[in-house]
PDB file of C-alpha atoms in Angstrom:
ATOM      1  CA  MET A 183      -8.363  -8.120  18.416  1.00 66.00           C
ATOM      2  CA  PRO A 184      -9.926  -9.413  15.164  1.00 90.00           C
ATOM      3  CA  SER A 185      -7.810 -11.801  13.139  1.00 93.00           C
ATOM      4  CA  PHE A 186      -8.123 -14.886  10.985  1.00 92.00           C
ATOM      5  CA  THR A 187      -5.795 -17.704  10.021  1.00 97.00           C
ATOM      6  CA  VAL A 188      -4.895 -18.333   6.371  1.00 97.00           C
ATOM      7  CA  LYS A 189      -4.166 -21.720   4.831  1.00 95.00           C
ATOM      8  CA  ASP A 190      -0.485 -21.861   5.810  1.00 96.00           C
ATOM      9  CA  GLY A 191      -1.257 -21.049   9.433  1.00 97.00           C
ATOM     10  CA  THR A 192      -0.317 -17.370   9.314  1.00 98.00           C
ATOM     11  CA  GLU A 193      -2.541 -15.187  11.460  1.00 98.00           C
ATOM     12  CA  ILE A 194      -3.661 -11.961   9.790  1.00 98.00           C
ATOM     13  CA  TYR A 195      -4.806  -9.048  11.940  1.00 98.00           C
ATOM     14  CA  TYR A 196      -7.410  -6.641  10.576  1.00 98.00           C
ATOM     15  CA  LYS A 197      -9.544  -3.655  11.553  1.00 98.00           C
ATOM     16  CA  ASP A 198     -13.231  -3.667  10.684  1.00 98.00           C
ATOM     17  CA  TRP A 199     -15.028  -0.388  11.397  1.00 97.00           C
ATOM     18  CA  GLY A 200     -18.587   0.665  10.617  1.00 96.00           C
ATOM     19  CA  ASP A 201     -21.782  -1.316  10.176  1.00 93.00           C
ATOM     20  CA  GLU A 202     -21.728  -4.681   8.418  1.00 93.00           C
ATOM     21  CA  SER A 203     -24.545  -3.549   6.127  1.00 93.00           C
ATOM     22  CA  ASP A 204     -22.600  -0.511   4.836  1.00 96.00           C
ATOM     23  CA  PRO A 205     -20.723  -0.463   1.496  1.00 97.00           C
ATOM     24  CA  VAL A 206     -17.216  -1.849   1.955  1.00 98.00           C
ATOM     25  CA  VAL A 207     -13.870  -0.137   1.370  1.00 98.00           C
ATOM     26  CA  THR A 208     -10.665  -2.097   1.981  1.00 98.00           C
ATOM     27  CA  PHE A 209      -7.187  -0.679   2.524  1.00 98.00           C
ATOM     28  CA  SER A 210      -3.768  -2.177   1.758  1.00 98.00           C
ATOM     29  CA  HIS A 211      -0.837  -0.417   3.443  1.00 98.00           C
ATOM     30  CA  GLY A 212       2.675   0.416   2.292  1.00 98.00           C
ATOM     31  CA  TRP A 213       6.055  -0.897   3.388  1.00 98.00           C
ATOM     32  CA  PRO A 214       6.993  -1.425   6.204  1.00 98.00           C
ATOM     33  CA  LEU A 215       3.889  -0.051   7.872  1.00 98.00           C
ATOM     34  CA  SER A 216       0.557  -1.431   9.072  1.00 98.00           C
ATOM     35  CA  SER A 217      -3.149  -0.753   8.877  1.00 98.00           C
ATOM     36  CA  ASP A 218      -2.581   2.096  11.351  1.00 98.00           C
ATOM     37  CA  ASN A 219      -1.313   4.261   8.512  1.00 98.00           C
ATOM     38  CA  TRP A 220      -4.886   4.338   7.143  1.00 98.00           C
ATOM     39  CA  ASP A 221      -6.574   5.643  10.304  1.00 98.00           C
ATOM     40  CA  SER A 222      -7.392   9.060   8.808  1.00 98.00           C
ATOM     41  CA  GLN A 223      -9.083   7.570   5.744  1.00 98.00           C
ATOM     42  CA  MET A 224     -10.841   4.845   7.714  1.00 98.00           C
ATOM     43  CA  PHE A 225     -12.261   7.191  10.339  1.00 98.00           C
ATOM     44  CA  PHE A 226     -13.416   9.635   7.665  1.00 98.00           C
ATOM     45  CA  LEU A 227     -15.168   7.048   5.495  1.00 98.00           C
ATOM     46  CA  ALA A 228     -16.667   5.151   8.438  1.00 98.00           C
ATOM     47  CA  SER A 229     -18.137   8.476   9.583  1.00 97.00           C
ATOM     48  CA  GLN A 230     -19.638   8.847   6.096  1.00 97.00           C
ATOM     49  CA  GLY A 231     -21.500   5.530   6.276  1.00 97.00           C
ATOM     50  CA  TYR A 232     -18.975   3.035   4.943  1.00 98.00           C
ATOM     51  CA  ARG A 233     -17.647  -0.196   6.365  1.00 98.00           C
ATOM     52  CA  VAL A 234     -13.867   0.086   6.276  1.00 98.00           C
ATOM     53  CA  ILE A 235     -11.492  -2.858   6.585  1.00 98.00           C
ATOM     54  CA  ALA A 236      -7.695  -2.791   6.706  1.00 98.00           C
ATOM     55  CA  HIS A 237      -5.350  -5.669   7.423  1.00 98.00           C
ATOM     56  CA  ASP A 238      -1.751  -5.894   8.558  1.00 98.00           C
ATOM     57  CA  ARG A 239       0.102  -7.699   5.769  1.00 98.00           C
ATOM     58  CA  ARG A 240       1.859 -10.903   6.843  1.00 98.00           C
ATOM     59  CA  GLY A 241       5.156 -10.035   8.473  1.00 98.00           C
ATOM     60  CA  HIS A 242       3.887  -6.538   9.306  1.00 98.00           C
ATOM     61  CA  GLY A 243       2.100  -4.920  12.243  1.00 98.00           C
ATOM     62  CA  ARG A 244       0.201  -7.315  14.483  1.00 98.00           C
ATOM     63  CA  SER A 245       0.032 -10.194  11.997  1.00 98.00           C
ATOM     64  CA  SER A 246       2.208 -13.288  12.302  1.00 97.00           C
ATOM     65  CA  GLN A 247       5.845 -13.191  11.257  1.00 98.00           C
ATOM     66  CA  PRO A 248       6.302 -16.259   9.035  1.00 97.00           C
ATOM     67  CA  TRP A 249       9.708 -17.013   7.530  1.00 97.00           C
ATOM     68  CA  HIS A 250       8.158 -17.973   4.190  1.00 96.00           C
ATOM     69  CA  GLY A 251       5.454 -16.437   2.001  1.00 97.00           C
ATOM     70  CA  ASN A 252       6.705 -12.860   2.013  1.00 98.00           C
ATOM     71  CA  ASP A 253       5.909 -12.372  -1.662  1.00 98.00           C
ATOM     72  CA  MET A 254       3.333 -10.487  -3.690  1.00 98.00           C
ATOM     73  CA  ASP A 255       1.348 -13.546  -4.788  1.00 98.00           C
ATOM     74  CA  THR A 256       0.957 -14.696  -1.193  1.00 98.00           C
ATOM     75  CA  TYR A 257       0.042 -11.188  -0.046  1.00 98.00           C
ATOM     76  CA  ALA A 258      -2.780 -11.239  -2.595  1.00 98.00           C
ATOM     77  CA  ASP A 259      -3.798 -14.753  -1.573  1.00 97.00           C
ATOM     78  CA  ASP A 260      -4.014 -13.687   2.075  1.00 98.00           C
ATOM     79  CA  LEU A 261      -6.246 -10.770   1.143  1.00 97.00           C
ATOM     80  CA  ARG A 262      -8.438 -13.021  -0.986  1.00 97.00           C
ATOM     81  CA  GLN A 263      -8.932 -15.310   2.010  1.00 97.00           C
ATOM     82  CA  LEU A 264      -9.957 -12.291   4.099  1.00 96.00           C
ATOM     83  CA  PHE A 265     -12.555 -11.398   1.447  1.00 97.00           C
ATOM     84  CA  GLU A 266     -13.865 -14.950   1.596  1.00 95.00           C
ATOM     85  CA  ALA A 267     -13.849 -15.134   5.397  1.00 95.00           C
ATOM     86  CA  LEU A 268     -15.897 -11.925   5.672  1.00 96.00           C
ATOM     87  CA  ASP A 269     -17.873 -12.595   2.463  1.00 95.00           C
ATOM     88  CA  LEU A 270     -16.996  -9.170   1.057  1.00 96.00           C
ATOM     89  CA  ARG A 271     -18.686  -8.144  -2.207  1.00 95.00           C
ATOM     90  CA  GLY A 272     -18.946  -4.965  -4.224  1.00 96.00           C
ATOM     91  CA  VAL A 273     -15.763  -3.688  -2.599  1.00 98.00           C
ATOM     92  CA  VAL A 274     -13.755  -0.555  -3.363  1.00 98.00           C
ATOM     93  CA  MET A 275     -10.090  -1.510  -2.869  1.00 98.00           C
ATOM     94  CA  VAL A 276      -7.580   1.181  -1.879  1.00 98.00           C
ATOM     95  CA  GLY A 277      -3.818   0.646  -1.845  1.00 98.00           C
ATOM     96  CA  HIS A 278      -0.879   2.900  -1.013  1.00 98.00           C
ATOM     97  CA  SER A 279       2.646   2.285  -2.321  1.00 98.00           C
ATOM     98  CA  THR A 280       3.331  -1.460  -1.890  1.00 98.00           C
ATOM     99  CA  GLY A 281      -0.358  -1.818  -1.073  1.00 98.00           C
ATOM    100  CA  GLY A 282      -1.173  -0.492  -4.536  1.00 98.00           C
ATOM    101  CA  GLY A 283       0.813  -3.380  -5.935  1.00 98.00           C
ATOM    102  CA  GLU A 284      -1.098  -5.753  -3.684  1.00 98.00           C
ATOM    103  CA  VAL A 285      -4.407  -4.447  -5.048  1.00 98.00           C
ATOM    104  CA  ALA A 286      -3.214  -4.790  -8.644  1.00 98.00           C
ATOM    105  CA  ARG A 287      -1.939  -8.329  -8.063  1.00 98.00           C
ATOM    106  CA  PHE A 288      -5.200  -9.261  -6.305  1.00 98.00           C
ATOM    107  CA  VAL A 289      -7.221  -8.273  -9.377  1.00 97.00           C
ATOM    108  CA  GLY A 290      -4.646  -9.796 -11.708  1.00 96.00           C
ATOM    109  CA  ARG A 291      -4.840 -13.159  -9.930  1.00 96.00           C
ATOM    110  CA  PHE A 292      -8.523 -13.348  -9.094  1.00 96.00           C
ATOM    111  CA  GLY A 293     -10.337 -10.915 -11.355  1.00 93.00           C
ATOM    112  CA  THR A 294     -13.098  -8.679 -10.088  1.00 89.00           C
ATOM    113  CA  GLU A 295     -16.063 -11.086 -10.220  1.00 79.00           C
ATOM    114  CA  ASN A 296     -18.715  -9.585  -7.996  1.00 79.00           C
ATOM    115  CA  ARG A 297     -16.237  -8.831  -5.213  1.00 92.00           C
ATOM    116  CA  VAL A 298     -14.455  -5.707  -6.508  1.00 97.00           C
ATOM    117  CA  LYS A 299     -16.176  -2.789  -8.235  1.00 97.00           C
ATOM    118  CA  LYS A 300     -13.571   0.003  -8.071  1.00 98.00           C
ATOM    119  CA  ALA A 301      -9.986   0.589  -6.979  1.00 98.00           C
ATOM    120  CA  VAL A 302      -7.805   3.487  -5.853  1.00 98.00           C
ATOM    121  CA  LEU A 303      -4.026   3.390  -6.280  1.00 99.00           C
ATOM    122  CA  ILE A 304      -2.173   6.016  -4.212  1.00 99.00           C
ATOM    123  CA  SER A 305       1.563   6.646  -4.699  1.00 98.00           C
ATOM    124  CA  ALA A 306       1.560   3.066  -5.912  1.00 98.00           C
ATOM    125  CA  VAL A 307       4.554   1.009  -7.086  1.00 98.00           C
ATOM    126  CA  PRO A 308       3.088  -0.431 -10.348  1.00 98.00           C
ATOM    127  CA  PRO A 309       3.872  -1.103 -13.064  1.00 98.00           C
ATOM    128  CA  ILE A 310       7.457  -1.846 -11.883  1.00 98.00           C
ATOM    129  CA  MET A 311       9.925   0.225  -9.894  1.00 98.00           C
ATOM    130  CA  VAL A 312      13.349  -1.161 -10.737  1.00 98.00           C
ATOM    131  CA  GLN A 313      15.256   0.302 -13.673  1.00 97.00           C
ATOM    132  CA  SER A 314      15.887  -1.842 -16.742  1.00 95.00           C
ATOM    133  CA  GLU A 315      16.298  -1.523 -20.498  1.00 94.00           C
ATOM    134  CA  THR A 316      12.518  -1.585 -20.850  1.00 91.00           C
ATOM    135  CA  ASN A 317      12.021   0.699 -17.837  1.00 95.00           C
ATOM    136  CA  PRO A 318      14.757   3.337 -18.207  1.00 95.00           C
ATOM    137  CA  LYS A 319      13.020   5.840 -15.902  1.00 93.00           C
ATOM    138  CA  GLY A 320      12.904   3.335 -13.070  1.00 96.00           C
ATOM    139  CA  THR A 321      14.988   3.378  -9.896  1.00 97.00           C
ATOM    140  CA  PRO A 322      18.401   1.677 -10.124  1.00 97.00           C
ATOM    141  CA  LEU A 323      18.692  -1.684  -8.368  1.00 97.00           C
ATOM    142  CA  ALA A 324      21.581  -0.268  -6.350  1.00 98.00           C
ATOM    143  CA  VAL A 325      19.113   1.950  -4.471  1.00 97.00           C
ATOM    144  CA  PHE A 326      17.144  -1.063  -3.250  1.00 98.00           C
ATOM    145  CA  ASP A 327      20.378  -2.891  -2.452  1.00 98.00           C
ATOM    146  CA  SER A 328      21.253   0.092  -0.243  1.00 98.00           C
ATOM    147  CA  PHE A 329      17.917  -0.329   1.566  1.00 98.00           C
ATOM    148  CA  ARG A 330      18.795  -3.930   2.364  1.00 98.00           C
ATOM    149  CA  GLU A 331      22.303  -2.967   3.460  1.00 98.00           C
ATOM    150  CA  ALA A 332      20.914  -0.251   5.730  1.00 98.00           C
ATOM    151  CA  MET A 333      18.494  -2.699   7.316  1.00 98.00           C
ATOM    152  CA  LEU A 334      21.261  -5.180   8.011  1.00 98.00           C
ATOM    153  CA  LYS A 335      23.517  -2.508   9.458  1.00 98.00           C
ATOM    154  CA  ASP A 336      21.025  -0.632  11.643  1.00 98.00           C
ATOM    155  CA  ARG A 337      17.338  -1.111  10.923  1.00 98.00           C
ATOM    156  CA  SER A 338      16.222   1.198  13.719  1.00 98.00           C
ATOM    157  CA  GLN A 339      18.234   4.124  12.361  1.00 98.00           C
ATOM    158  CA  PHE A 340      17.198   3.400   8.769  1.00 98.00           C
ATOM    159  CA  PHE A 341      13.574   3.440   9.889  1.00 98.00           C
ATOM    160  CA  LEU A 342      14.162   6.900  11.312  1.00 98.00           C
ATOM    161  CA  ASP A 343      15.993   8.177   8.239  1.00 98.00           C
ATOM    162  CA  VAL A 344      13.213   7.275   5.784  1.00 98.00           C
ATOM    163  CA  PRO A 345      10.369   9.221   7.453  1.00 98.00           C
ATOM    164  CA  THR A 346      12.679  12.064   8.459  1.00 98.00           C
ATOM    165  CA  GLY A 347      13.557  12.488   4.800  1.00 98.00           C
ATOM    166  CA  PRO A 348      11.864  11.366   1.567  1.00 98.00           C
ATOM    167  CA  PHE A 349       8.744   9.532   2.754  1.00 98.00           C
ATOM    168  CA  PHE A 350       6.902  12.601   4.045  1.00 98.00           C
ATOM    169  CA  GLY A 351       9.007  15.076   2.091  1.00 98.00           C
ATOM    170  CA  PHE A 352      10.394  16.496   5.324  1.00 98.00           C
ATOM    171  CA  ASN A 353      13.749  16.979   3.581  1.00 98.00           C
ATOM    172  CA  ARG A 354      12.311  19.739   1.364  1.00 97.00           C
ATOM    173  CA  PRO A 355      13.099  23.382   2.224  1.00 95.00           C
ATOM    174  CA  GLY A 356      10.456  25.195   4.237  1.00 94.00           C
ATOM    175  CA  VAL A 357       8.401  22.084   5.017  1.00 95.00           C
ATOM    176  CA  LYS A 358       6.950  21.839   8.527  1.00 95.00           C
ATOM    177  CA  VAL A 359       8.313  18.668  10.104  1.00 97.00           C
ATOM    178  CA  SER A 360       6.064  16.516  12.309  1.00 98.00           C
ATOM    179  CA  GLN A 361       8.037  14.552  14.858  1.00 98.00           C
ATOM    180  CA  GLY A 362       4.861  12.639  15.659  1.00 98.00           C
ATOM    181  CA  ARG A 363       4.586  11.327  12.099  1.00 98.00           C
ATOM    182  CA  ILE A 364       8.235  10.294  12.144  1.00 98.00           C
ATOM    183  CA  GLN A 365       7.788   8.414  15.406  1.00 98.00           C
ATOM    184  CA  SER A 366       4.587   6.746  14.195  1.00 98.00           C
ATOM    185  CA  TRP A 367       6.332   5.545  11.012  1.00 98.00           C
ATOM    186  CA  TRP A 368       9.257   4.226  13.062  1.00 98.00           C
ATOM    187  CA  GLN A 369       6.946   2.447  15.482  1.00 98.00           C
ATOM    188  CA  GLN A 370       4.952   0.779  12.721  1.00 98.00           C
ATOM    189  CA  GLY A 371       8.108  -0.211  10.869  1.00 98.00           C
ATOM    190  CA  MET A 372       9.762  -1.699  13.939  1.00 98.00           C
ATOM    191  CA  MET A 373       6.666  -3.844  14.558  1.00 98.00           C
ATOM    192  CA  ALA A 374       7.323  -5.624  11.271  1.00 98.00           C
ATOM    193  CA  SER A 375       9.370  -8.800  11.272  1.00 98.00           C
ATOM    194  CA  PHE A 376      12.926  -8.232  10.103  1.00 98.00           C
ATOM    195  CA  LYS A 377      12.605 -11.013   7.517  1.00 98.00           C
ATOM    196  CA  GLY A 378       9.210  -9.823   6.305  1.00 98.00           C
ATOM    197  CA  ALA A 379      10.365  -6.240   5.851  1.00 98.00           C
ATOM    198  CA  TYR A 380      13.628  -7.336   4.218  1.00 98.00           C
ATOM    199  CA  ASP A 381      11.898  -9.676   1.766  1.00 98.00           C
ATOM    200  CA  CYS A 382       9.285  -7.073   0.908  1.00 98.00           C
ATOM    201  CA  ILE A 383      11.923  -4.712  -0.529  1.00 98.00           C
ATOM    202  CA  LYS A 384      12.405  -7.104  -3.433  1.00 98.00           C
ATOM    203  CA  GLN A 385       8.663  -7.545  -3.820  1.00 98.00           C
ATOM    204  CA  PHE A 386       7.766  -3.862  -4.082  1.00 98.00           C
ATOM    205  CA  SER A 387      10.749  -3.000  -6.269  1.00 98.00           C
ATOM    206  CA  GLU A 388      11.087  -5.905  -8.701  1.00 98.00           C
ATOM    207  CA  THR A 389       7.546  -7.249  -9.166  1.00 98.00           C
ATOM    208  CA  ASP A 390       6.165  -6.491 -12.625  1.00 98.00           C
ATOM    209  CA  PHE A 391       2.467  -5.541 -12.415  1.00 98.00           C
ATOM    210  CA  THR A 392       2.047  -4.703 -16.098  1.00 98.00           C
ATOM    211  CA  GLU A 393      -0.299  -7.588 -16.890  1.00 98.00           C
ATOM    212  CA  ASP A 394      -2.197  -7.081 -13.629  1.00 98.00           C
ATOM    213  CA  LEU A 395      -2.968  -3.473 -14.545  1.00 98.00           C
ATOM    214  CA  LYS A 396      -4.252  -4.538 -17.960  1.00 98.00           C
ATOM    215  CA  LYS A 397      -6.711  -6.892 -16.234  1.00 97.00           C
ATOM    216  CA  MET A 398      -8.178  -4.203 -13.965  1.00 97.00           C
ATOM    217  CA  ASP A 399     -11.406  -3.877 -15.960  1.00 95.00           C
ATOM    218  CA  ILE A 400     -13.021  -1.590 -13.384  1.00 97.00           C
ATOM    219  CA  PRO A 401     -12.835   2.164 -12.734  1.00 98.00           C
ATOM    220  CA  VAL A 402      -9.464   2.919 -11.136  1.00 98.00           C
ATOM    221  CA  LEU A 403      -8.470   6.239  -9.580  1.00 98.00           C
ATOM    222  CA  VAL A 404      -4.729   6.905  -9.544  1.00 98.00           C
ATOM    223  CA  LEU A 405      -3.494   9.554  -7.078  1.00 98.00           C
ATOM    224  CA  HIS A 406       0.171  10.557  -7.147  1.00 98.00           C
ATOM    225  CA  GLY A 407       2.321  13.471  -6.047  1.00 98.00           C
ATOM    226  CA  ASP A 408       4.687  15.005  -8.567  1.00 98.00           C
ATOM    227  CA  ASP A 409       7.338  15.348  -5.841  1.00 98.00           C
ATOM    228  CA  ASP A 410       7.208  11.688  -4.804  1.00 98.00           C
ATOM    229  CA  GLN A 411      10.832  10.884  -3.937  1.00 98.00           C
ATOM    230  CA  VAL A 412      10.124   7.232  -3.130  1.00 98.00           C
ATOM    231  CA  VAL A 413       8.030   6.169  -6.147  1.00 98.00           C
ATOM    232  CA  PRO A 414       8.741   8.832  -8.800  1.00 98.00           C
ATOM    233  CA  ILE A 415       5.653   9.631 -10.843  1.00 98.00           C
ATOM    234  CA  GLU A 416       7.234   9.317 -14.304  1.00 97.00           C
ATOM    235  CA  ALA A 417       8.000   5.612 -13.859  1.00 96.00           C
ATOM    236  CA  SER A 418       4.829   4.763 -11.954  1.00 98.00           C
ATOM    237  CA  ALA A 419       1.525   6.630 -12.229  1.00 98.00           C
ATOM    238  CA  LYS A 420       2.204   8.038 -15.686  1.00 98.00           C
ATOM    239  CA  ARG A 421       2.928   4.555 -17.007  1.00 97.00           C
ATOM    240  CA  THR A 422       0.121   2.960 -15.003  1.00 98.00           C
ATOM    241  CA  ILE A 423      -2.534   5.207 -16.499  1.00 98.00           C
ATOM    242  CA  GLU A 424      -1.530   4.051 -19.986  1.00 98.00           C
ATOM    243  CA  LEU A 425      -2.136   0.416 -19.031  1.00 98.00           C
ATOM    244  CA  LEU A 426      -5.435   0.694 -17.164  1.00 98.00           C
ATOM    245  CA  PRO A 427      -8.600   0.094 -19.236  1.00 97.00           C
ATOM    246  CA  GLN A 428     -10.596   2.605 -17.131  1.00 97.00           C
ATOM    247  CA  GLY A 429      -8.051   4.718 -15.285  1.00 98.00           C
ATOM    248  CA  THR A 430      -8.218   8.332 -14.105  1.00 98.00           C
ATOM    249  CA  LEU A 431      -5.048  10.092 -12.937  1.00 98.00           C
ATOM    250  CA  LYS A 432      -4.982  12.987 -10.497  1.00 98.00           C
ATOM    251  CA  VAL A 433      -1.606  14.590  -9.850  1.00 98.00           C
ATOM    252  CA  TYR A 434      -1.002  16.405  -6.548  1.00 98.00           C
ATOM    253  CA  PRO A 435       1.343  19.347  -7.265  1.00 98.00           C
ATOM    254  CA  GLY A 436       4.267  19.150  -4.846  1.00 97.00           C
ATOM    255  CA  GLY A 437       2.764  16.050  -3.258  1.00 98.00           C
ATOM    256  CA  PRO A 438       5.155  13.661  -1.441  1.00 98.00           C
ATOM    257  CA  HIS A 439       4.954   9.896  -1.255  1.00 98.00           C
ATOM    258  CA  ALA A 440       2.875  10.044   1.923  1.00 98.00           C
ATOM    259  CA  LEU A 441      -0.273  11.476   0.344  1.00 98.00           C
ATOM    260  CA  PRO A 442      -2.655   9.712   2.789  1.00 98.00           C
ATOM    261  CA  ASN A 443      -0.862  11.468   5.640  1.00 98.00           C
ATOM    262  CA  ILE A 444       0.355  14.828   4.368  1.00 98.00           C
ATOM    263  CA  CYS A 445      -2.635  15.454   2.079  1.00 98.00           C
ATOM    264  CA  ALA A 446      -5.206  13.532   4.114  1.00 98.00           C
ATOM    265  CA  ASP A 447      -8.136  15.925   3.684  1.00 98.00           C
ATOM    266  CA  GLU A 448      -7.779  16.074  -0.088  1.00 98.00           C
ATOM    267  CA  VAL A 449      -7.200  12.336  -0.410  1.00 98.00           C
ATOM    268  CA  ASN A 450     -10.259  11.605   1.739  1.00 98.00           C
ATOM    269  CA  LYS A 451     -12.367  13.920  -0.409  1.00 98.00           C
ATOM    270  CA  ASP A 452     -11.088  12.391  -3.655  1.00 98.00           C
ATOM    271  CA  ILE A 453     -11.749   8.833  -2.481  1.00 98.00           C
ATOM    272  CA  LEU A 454     -15.264   9.688  -1.322  1.00 98.00           C
ATOM    273  CA  GLU A 455     -16.143  11.440  -4.583  1.00 98.00           C
ATOM    274  CA  PHE A 456     -14.777   8.501  -6.581  1.00 98.00           C
ATOM    275  CA  ILE A 457     -16.753   5.979  -4.530  1.00 97.00           C
ATOM    276  CA  LYS A 458     -19.965   7.938  -4.983  1.00 96.00           C
ATOM    277  CA  ALA A 459     -19.529   8.566  -8.727  1.00 91.00           C
TER     278      ALA A 459
END
C-alpha cells in the first residue's frame, strides 16, 4: 500500500496508477471522503495513457489520523511534499469540493513553477462558502454549526443522511437512488478520523481562497452543477470565474454536488478534452 511520511510524521496514503513516463494528473477529494471517490476518473484517464495519482488527505481514508494539522495550509503542504517525493512536474491538478480548495491553496502557497500546468475545479468550495456582509449569497454559519452538532450527536447517521439527500441529489423528485453510492459514501466517511472530519468542516466552509484564485495563472476549468445543494453555484463557481486569470466555466444543468459520480462520463470527457487542449 503506497504511502509516504510528511515532516510532522503523518503518513499519507496514495494511489499511483499508469506508467511513470505518462503525463500526470492528480486528484484531491472532497469531505469526508477519500481517493476512492475518484476511481471512475482515475481508471478512465489511466486507460487513456495518463499517470493518475490521488491521495487520502490527512485524517481521511487510509492516511494517519493526527490530532493537529487538520487545516487547509497543512493539507496543501502535505500535497506539496507528495509532489516532491514523486518528483511530479507538468501536472494537471483536479479537485472536487474541499479538494478544489486544496488545489487553489496549493497554487496560492507554492505557485505553479514547472510543477503545475493546468487545474480543474469541480463543485469546488472557493472562493469562500460561509455567508458574510461581503459574501451575502454564501451559506449561513448556522448550517455548518448544524453539521458539527450532527457529528457529535450521531456521526454514523449523519453520514447516511448526507448521501441519501443533498450530496448526490437523491432528494430530488424522480431521481433514481443508488444504495451502493450511499453505502460507499458512508464507508469512506466513517474511515475518516472523527477529529479530522470535524475540523475539516471549518476549513472547507470558512477558508477564504480569494487571493489563491487570483494567483492561479494557468488555464483552469471550472465544472459546477446548477442544482448543487451543498456548494451552491451562485456563491462559488460564478464568483470563482471572475477571479481566475484564465478560467473557463461549464455549468451542468440540473447537476448535483457529486458531479464526478452522477455525471462521471461527461466529467471524464470534459477533463480529457481540457488536458489535451
